[in-house]
Tab-separated table of C-alpha atoms in Angstrom:
chain	number	residue	atom	x	y	z
H	15	MET	CA	-4.465	11.991	-25.361
H	16	SER	CA	-4.711	8.881	-27.455
H	17	HIS	CA	-8.078	7.451	-28.368
H	18	SER	CA	-9.190	4.385	-26.490
H	19	PRO	CA	-9.412	1.159	-28.452
H	20	SER	CA	-12.902	0.638	-29.794
H	21	ASN	CA	-12.897	-2.957	-28.617
H	22	PRO	CA	-11.026	-3.677	-25.399
H	23	ARG	CA	-8.907	-6.784	-25.198
H	24	ASP	CA	-8.457	-9.140	-22.277
H	25	LEU	CA	-5.695	-8.338	-19.823
H	26	VAL	CA	-4.269	-11.774	-19.072
H	27	ASP	CA	-1.714	-12.569	-16.387
H	28	PRO	CA	1.017	-15.268	-16.588
H	29	PHE	CA	-1.409	-17.853	-15.175
H	30	ASP	CA	-4.113	-17.205	-17.791
H	31	ARG	CA	-6.337	-15.301	-15.379
H	32	VAL	CA	-8.229	-12.442	-17.002
H	33	VAL	CA	-7.955	-9.285	-14.891
H	34	ARG	CA	-11.168	-7.254	-14.742
H	35	ASP	CA	-11.434	-5.917	-11.212
H	36	LEU	CA	-9.699	-2.757	-9.976
H	37	ARG	CA	-9.377	-2.026	-6.256
H	38	ILE	CA	-8.644	1.649	-5.626
H	39	SER	CA	-7.440	2.978	-2.297
H	40	VAL	CA	-8.598	6.587	-2.188
H	41	THR	CA	-6.833	7.549	1.036
H	42	ASP	CA	-4.320	6.082	3.473
H	43	ARG	CA	-6.093	7.815	6.352
H	44	CYS	CA	-8.587	6.165	8.653
H	45	ASN	CA	-10.760	7.188	11.579
H	46	PHE	CA	-10.227	3.780	13.233
H	47	ARG	CA	-7.026	2.118	14.480
H	48	CYS	CA	-7.954	-1.547	14.159
H	49	THR	CA	-5.397	-3.702	15.902
H	50	TYR	CA	-4.847	-6.033	12.945
H	51	CYS	CA	-4.312	-3.206	10.451
H	52	MET	CA	-2.534	-0.213	11.992
H	53	PRO	CA	-0.326	0.727	14.889
H	54	GLU	CA	-2.126	2.693	17.604
H	55	GLU	CA	-0.037	5.820	17.147
H	56	GLY	CA	2.668	7.153	14.895
H	57	MET	CA	1.132	6.551	11.471
H	58	GLN	CA	2.716	8.960	9.022
H	59	TRP	CA	0.020	10.115	6.615
H	60	MET	CA	0.985	10.823	3.032
H	61	PRO	CA	1.110	14.485	2.028
H	62	ARG	CA	-1.939	15.475	-0.008
H	63	SER	CA	0.235	16.249	-3.029
H	64	GLU	CA	1.231	12.571	-3.191
H	65	ILE	CA	-2.359	11.338	-3.249
H	66	LEU	CA	-3.994	10.893	-6.644
H	67	THR	CA	-6.607	13.495	-7.540
H	68	PHE	CA	-10.089	12.379	-8.562
H	69	GLU	CA	-9.208	13.262	-12.165
H	70	GLU	CA	-6.105	11.059	-12.007
H	71	ILE	CA	-8.048	8.174	-10.475
H	72	GLU	CA	-10.765	8.537	-13.108
H	73	ARG	CA	-8.212	8.534	-15.914
H	74	LEU	CA	-6.486	5.366	-14.713
H	75	ALA	CA	-9.849	3.670	-14.233
H	76	ARG	CA	-10.930	4.719	-17.721
H	77	ILE	CA	-7.746	3.265	-19.212
H	78	CYS	CA	-8.494	-0.063	-17.504
H	79	VAL	CA	-12.092	-0.015	-18.745
H	80	ASP	CA	-11.425	1.190	-22.297
H	81	HIS	CA	-8.287	-0.839	-23.014
H	82	TYR	CA	-8.991	-4.014	-21.069
H	83	GLY	CA	-12.716	-4.248	-20.421
H	84	PHE	CA	-12.588	-3.937	-16.639
H	85	ASP	CA	-16.118	-4.255	-15.287
H	86	GLY	CA	-15.716	-3.743	-11.546
H	87	ILE	CA	-14.174	-1.071	-9.343
H	88	ARG	CA	-14.051	-1.194	-5.558
H	89	LEU	CA	-13.112	1.835	-3.476
H	90	THR	CA	-11.141	1.157	-0.308
H	91	GLY	CA	-8.706	3.004	1.949
H	92	GLY	CA	-7.782	3.602	4.708
H	93	GLU	CA	-11.403	4.613	5.124
H	94	PRO	CA	-12.827	5.838	1.820
H	95	THR	CA	-15.659	7.865	3.340
H	96	ILE	CA	-13.233	10.272	5.005
H	97	ARG	CA	-11.874	11.410	1.635
H	98	ALA	CA	-13.566	14.753	1.020
H	99	HIS	CA	-16.269	14.782	-1.684
H	100	ILE	CA	-16.048	11.014	-2.211
H	101	THR	CA	-19.490	11.041	-3.868
H	102	THR	CA	-17.975	13.132	-6.687
H	103	LEU	CA	-15.493	10.340	-7.403
H	104	VAL	CA	-18.255	7.744	-7.310
H	105	SER	CA	-20.164	9.762	-9.931
H	106	LYS	CA	-17.097	9.965	-12.176
H	107	LEU	CA	-16.446	6.229	-11.937
H	108	SER	CA	-20.042	5.109	-12.337
H	109	ALA	CA	-20.144	7.145	-15.546
H	110	LEU	CA	-17.616	4.635	-16.961
H	111	GLY	CA	-20.401	2.067	-17.045
H	112	VAL	CA	-18.899	-0.319	-14.487
H	113	ASP	CA	-20.031	-1.794	-11.197
H	114	VAL	CA	-18.762	0.546	-8.448
H	115	ALA	CA	-18.510	-0.864	-4.928
H	116	MET	CA	-17.069	0.354	-1.638
H	117	THR	CA	-15.675	-1.190	1.527
H	118	THR	CA	-16.150	1.035	4.570
H	119	ASN	CA	-16.020	0.841	8.353
H	120	GLY	CA	-19.461	2.447	8.356
H	121	ALA	CA	-18.758	4.965	11.098
H	122	THR	CA	-19.927	7.989	9.100
H	123	LEU	CA	-22.080	6.144	6.582
H	124	ARG	CA	-25.321	7.361	8.125
H	125	ASN	CA	-24.488	10.820	6.735
H	126	ILE	CA	-23.728	9.838	3.135
H	127	ALA	CA	-25.315	6.467	2.298
H	128	HIS	CA	-28.151	8.027	0.281
H	129	ASP	CA	-25.754	10.381	-1.523
H	130	LEU	CA	-23.455	7.478	-2.442
H	131	ARG	CA	-26.401	5.529	-3.821
H	132	ALA	CA	-27.572	8.537	-5.824
H	133	ALA	CA	-24.039	9.028	-7.185
H	134	GLY	CA	-24.078	5.528	-8.653
H	135	LEU	CA	-22.493	3.281	-6.003
H	136	THR	CA	-23.912	-0.169	-6.657
H	137	ARG	CA	-22.664	-2.258	-3.736
H	138	ILE	CA	-21.393	-1.679	-0.233
H	139	ASN	CA	-19.465	-3.794	2.283
H	140	ILE	CA	-19.309	-2.682	5.901
H	141	SER	CA	-16.654	-4.020	8.251
H	142	LEU	CA	-17.976	-5.205	11.608
H	143	ASP	CA	-15.949	-7.674	13.666
H	144	THR	CA	-17.956	-7.608	16.894
H	145	LEU	CA	-21.353	-6.609	18.283
H	146	ASP	CA	-19.954	-6.115	21.784
H	147	ARG	CA	-19.420	-2.444	22.546
H	148	GLU	CA	-16.404	-2.788	24.811
H	149	ARG	CA	-14.781	-5.294	22.514
H	150	PHE	CA	-15.475	-3.047	19.525
H	151	ALA	CA	-13.713	-0.175	21.276
H	152	ARG	CA	-10.799	-2.455	22.100
H	153	MET	CA	-10.443	-3.841	18.559
H	154	THR	CA	-10.878	-0.546	16.681
H	155	ARG	CA	-9.588	1.711	19.472
H	156	ARG	CA	-12.708	3.814	18.862
H	157	ASP	CA	-16.152	3.819	20.526
H	158	GLU	CA	-18.167	3.844	17.296
H	159	LEU	CA	-20.297	0.699	17.360
H	160	ASP	CA	-23.600	2.593	17.555
H	161	ASN	CA	-22.662	4.718	14.549
H	162	VAL	CA	-21.663	1.653	12.521
H	163	LEU	CA	-25.041	0.053	13.286
H	164	LEU	CA	-26.742	3.283	12.189
H	165	GLY	CA	-24.621	3.160	9.024
H	166	ILE	CA	-25.867	-0.354	8.250
H	167	GLU	CA	-29.459	0.877	8.666
H	168	ALA	CA	-28.745	3.849	6.413
H	169	ALA	CA	-27.246	1.613	3.714
H	170	LYS	CA	-30.351	-0.572	3.763
H	171	SER	CA	-32.711	2.391	3.620
H	172	ALA	CA	-30.698	3.899	0.753
H	173	GLY	CA	-31.509	0.783	-1.253
H	174	PHE	CA	-28.235	-1.128	-1.241
H	175	ASP	CA	-29.120	-4.800	-1.667
H	176	PRO	CA	-27.522	-6.829	-0.438
H	177	VAL	CA	-25.645	-4.921	2.211
H	178	LYS	CA	-22.657	-7.091	3.059
H	179	ILE	CA	-20.953	-7.207	6.449
H	180	ASN	CA	-17.278	-8.213	6.561
H	181	ALA	CA	-16.238	-9.837	9.843
H	182	VAL	CA	-12.597	-10.820	10.365
H	183	ILE	CA	-12.485	-13.713	12.819
H	184	GLU	CA	-9.468	-14.061	15.091
H	185	ARG	CA	-9.209	-16.956	17.516
H	186	GLY	CA	-9.278	-15.751	21.101
H	187	ALA	CA	-10.460	-12.288	20.061
H	188	ASN	CA	-13.946	-12.665	18.603
H	189	ASP	CA	-14.443	-16.270	17.472
H	190	ASP	CA	-17.073	-16.647	20.210
H	191	GLU	CA	-19.279	-14.269	18.188
H	192	ILE	CA	-19.502	-16.276	14.972
H	193	VAL	CA	-23.069	-17.390	15.709
H	194	GLY	CA	-24.036	-13.983	17.116
H	195	LEU	CA	-22.812	-12.125	14.043
H	196	ALA	CA	-24.601	-14.601	11.771
H	197	ARG	CA	-27.786	-14.125	13.801
H	198	PHE	CA	-27.431	-10.366	13.381
H	199	GLY	CA	-27.172	-10.846	9.616
H	200	ARG	CA	-30.267	-13.043	9.532
H	201	GLU	CA	-32.291	-10.588	11.616
H	202	GLN	CA	-31.142	-7.525	9.686
H	203	GLY	CA	-31.404	-9.040	6.224
H	204	VAL	CA	-27.729	-8.416	5.467
H	205	GLU	CA	-25.170	-10.928	4.207
H	206	VAL	CA	-22.424	-11.571	6.746
H	207	ARG	CA	-19.118	-12.684	5.247
H	208	PHE	CA	-16.630	-14.141	7.683
H	209	ILE	CA	-12.998	-13.559	6.712
H	210	GLU	CA	-10.113	-15.690	7.916
H	211	PHE	CA	-7.549	-13.712	9.887
H	212	MET	CA	-4.678	-12.667	7.595
H	213	PRO	CA	-1.181	-11.307	8.271
H	214	LEU	CA	-2.091	-7.687	7.596
H	215	ASP	CA	-0.992	-6.133	10.837
H	216	ALA	CA	1.690	-3.587	11.446
H	217	SER	CA	2.855	-5.192	14.678
H	218	ASP	CA	3.743	-8.726	13.562
H	219	GLU	CA	1.080	-10.301	15.761
H	220	TRP	CA	-0.202	-12.721	13.134
H	221	GLN	CA	0.130	-16.386	13.928
H	222	ARG	CA	-1.392	-19.334	12.145
H	223	SER	CA	-2.900	-20.459	15.446
H	224	LYS	CA	-5.156	-17.367	15.422
H	225	VAL	CA	-6.806	-18.413	12.161
H	226	VAL	CA	-10.304	-19.873	12.486
H	227	GLY	CA	-10.672	-21.773	9.218
H	228	GLN	CA	-13.654	-21.886	6.908
H	229	ASP	CA	-14.550	-25.471	7.816
H	230	GLU	CA	-14.705	-24.630	11.503
H	231	ILE	CA	-16.784	-21.479	10.899
H	232	VAL	CA	-19.289	-23.388	8.767
H	233	ALA	CA	-19.444	-26.233	11.294
H	234	ARG	CA	-20.244	-23.800	14.109
H	235	LEU	CA	-22.999	-22.158	12.057
H	236	SER	CA	-24.549	-25.401	10.858
H	237	GLU	CA	-24.902	-26.620	14.448
H	238	VAL	CA	-27.457	-23.827	14.864
H	239	TRP	CA	-28.918	-23.477	11.361
H	240	PRO	CA	-28.779	-26.105	8.598
H	241	LEU	CA	-26.902	-24.791	5.558
H	242	GLU	CA	-26.435	-25.724	1.921
H	243	LEU	CA	-23.556	-24.604	-0.256
H	244	VAL	CA	-24.458	-22.157	-3.023
H	245	PRO	CA	-22.764	-23.315	-6.243
H	246	ALA	CA	-19.459	-21.905	-7.541
H	247	ARG	CA	-18.214	-18.469	-6.779
H	248	GLY	CA	-16.183	-17.853	-9.960
H	249	ALA	CA	-13.707	-15.079	-9.256
H	250	ALA	CA	-15.550	-13.864	-6.151
H	251	PRO	CA	-13.552	-14.575	-3.000
H	252	ALA	CA	-16.428	-15.743	-0.809
H	253	ASP	CA	-17.873	-19.228	-0.666
H	254	ARG	CA	-21.548	-18.834	0.188
H	255	TRP	CA	-24.115	-20.928	2.006
H	256	ARG	CA	-27.877	-20.656	2.027
H	257	TYR	CA	-29.820	-21.036	5.251
H	258	LEU	CA	-32.279	-23.881	4.661
H	259	ASP	CA	-34.957	-22.012	6.621
H	260	GLY	CA	-34.908	-19.265	3.991
H	261	ALA	CA	-33.239	-16.578	6.099
H	262	GLY	CA	-30.757	-15.533	3.442
H	263	THR	CA	-27.126	-16.424	2.895
H	264	VAL	CA	-23.809	-16.306	4.710
H	265	GLY	CA	-20.317	-16.255	3.227
H	266	VAL	CA	-16.815	-17.245	4.252
H	267	ILE	CA	-13.682	-15.862	2.621
H	268	PRO	CA	-11.014	-18.551	3.153
H	269	THR	CA	-7.982	-16.375	2.557
H	270	VAL	CA	-5.602	-18.657	4.409
H	271	THR	CA	-6.967	-22.210	4.461
H	272	LYS	CA	-8.277	-22.267	0.879
H	273	PRO	CA	-6.749	-19.337	-0.996
H	274	PHE	CA	-8.780	-18.275	-4.020
H	275	CYS	CA	-5.722	-16.967	-5.856
H	276	GLY	CA	-6.323	-19.402	-8.712
H	277	ASP	CA	-9.397	-17.390	-9.738
H	278	CYS	CA	-8.039	-13.958	-8.816
H	279	ASP	CA	-9.111	-11.309	-11.327
H	280	ARG	CA	-8.084	-8.189	-9.403
H	281	VAL	CA	-5.351	-5.616	-9.281
H	282	ARG	CA	-4.850	-2.665	-6.967
H	283	LEU	CA	-4.086	1.019	-7.078
H	284	THR	CA	-2.774	2.649	-3.910
H	285	ALA	CA	-3.800	6.123	-2.803
H	286	ASP	CA	-0.456	7.476	-4.021
H	287	GLY	CA	-0.796	5.900	-7.451
H	288	GLN	CA	1.231	2.718	-7.117
H	289	PHE	CA	-0.107	-0.239	-9.078
H	290	ARG	CA	0.001	-3.611	-7.312
H	291	THR	CA	-0.932	-7.024	-8.652
H	292	CYS	CA	-1.713	-8.477	-5.203
H	293	LEU	CA	-2.393	-7.242	-1.689
H	294	PHE	CA	0.773	-9.086	-0.710
H	295	ALA	CA	2.871	-8.205	-3.753
H	296	THR	CA	6.372	-6.999	-2.950
H	297	ASP	CA	6.633	-4.873	-6.107
H	298	GLU	CA	4.800	-1.679	-6.955
H	299	PHE	CA	4.611	0.137	-10.295
H	300	ASP	CA	4.505	3.930	-10.214
H	301	LEU	CA	1.575	5.145	-12.311
H	302	ARG	CA	1.414	8.517	-10.580
H	303	ALA	CA	4.769	9.481	-12.049
H	304	ALA	CA	3.614	8.311	-15.477
H	305	LEU	CA	0.478	10.443	-15.203
H	306	ARG	CA	2.287	13.520	-13.956
H	307	GLN	CA	5.047	13.249	-16.546
H	308	GLY	CA	2.462	13.449	-19.299
H	309	GLU	CA	2.445	9.915	-20.667
H	310	THR	CA	-0.348	8.992	-23.071
H	311	ASP	CA	-3.132	6.566	-22.254
H	312	ASP	CA	-1.469	3.958	-24.471
H	313	GLU	CA	1.854	4.340	-22.659
H	314	ILE	CA	0.173	3.999	-19.283
H	315	ALA	CA	-1.810	0.987	-20.535
H	316	ALA	CA	1.485	-0.609	-21.556
H	317	ARG	CA	2.790	-0.101	-17.996
H	318	ILE	CA	-0.306	-1.756	-16.572
H	319	GLU	CA	0.111	-4.664	-18.964
H	320	ALA	CA	3.778	-5.075	-18.034
H	321	ALA	CA	2.885	-5.025	-14.335
H	322	VAL	CA	0.201	-7.681	-14.771
H	323	GLY	CA	2.880	-9.748	-16.508
H	324	THR	CA	4.556	-10.068	-13.092
H	325	LYS	CA	1.441	-11.260	-11.218
H	326	TRP	CA	2.141	-14.220	-8.979
H	327	ALA	CA	0.257	-17.489	-8.835
H	328	GLY	CA	-0.729	-16.671	-5.256
H	329	HIS	CA	-0.009	-14.749	-2.081
H	330	GLN	CA	2.248	-17.381	-0.437
H	331	ILE	CA	0.918	-16.773	3.086
H	332	ASN	CA	1.274	-20.469	3.851
H	333	GLN	CA	4.792	-20.741	2.483
H	334	VAL	CA	8.122	-20.189	4.134
H	335	ASN	CA	9.075	-17.578	1.553
H	336	PHE	CA	6.116	-15.342	2.468
H	337	ILE	CA	7.283	-11.744	2.765
H	338	ARG	CA	5.084	-9.156	4.415
H	339	PRO	CA	4.651	-5.996	2.327
H	340	THR	CA	6.733	-3.055	3.496
H	341	ARG	CA	3.699	-0.808	3.884
H	342	SER	CA	0.743	-1.146	6.217
H	343	MET	CA	-2.549	-2.347	4.819
H	344	SER	CA	-4.121	1.077	5.303
H	345	GLN	CA	-1.530	2.414	2.862
H	346	ILE	CA	-1.995	-0.396	0.343
H	347	GLY	CA	-5.769	-0.557	0.444
H	348	GLY	CA	-6.337	-3.737	2.411
């Protein structure tokens, strides 16, 4: 294997954005069937042999860190906690000296939150779109709300701070809970981040009319609690507001109404080793084949650099030429 460069250089895309954030999907499998992400039945899981091993994931991550100075890694899925021995991977990645985060549905988090923290996970985001039990079962097709709430408690007791809650808001589905979810965040001392509804689904149900925009979300919250905008987010996707009464912060990720593509610093690796420059990219670059055919670190780095050279200005959701990716979000890592 080739030696890593002693001083990494910036990985710059065609729009002069420096890429430093790697999103890694560790499995396409999930223990939920959320309506906006997966079909209820008939998902074809990838054979295990097609999924990257922990050693392969670690090597690709190390190339990104050593060659290009990546400083953040986020583990996603599917549902990352259902990948066996996930804490082992967290240990390997945290040893690279980067910030390691995870997005999870929280359903089994109560069992492993402390282990993840001990393994070096620095941040955790838990998806929670509703606090209503029947609605939760309808949206996720699983009756797991109580376990998710226990997972949030476990994450707090394990020392994750802040624990962030991701809530996708869909008009007519759960937009009546915006204030309730925010209240939950205030009471629990966790940062709720509302996410505009995106066209991620497998069943073509997305319509612009279902999007509750950032301005409307903030207006609904500020009717109950006065807010002030926290200055600039940099490359982070969430705009954040501080509650004037001191009860923490709340965020909104305006994926549709105010896309943050102009500051995007992230790239993605799918569970089967395909490199993507955007969640909505239509091209993938096969790094698994490169790994398994014995390419050197430098050769693989060159592939990554070439791929980043194709990165778009933005995801084009609002444009007529928007093309939905051919794979479901659980396969891509959304």
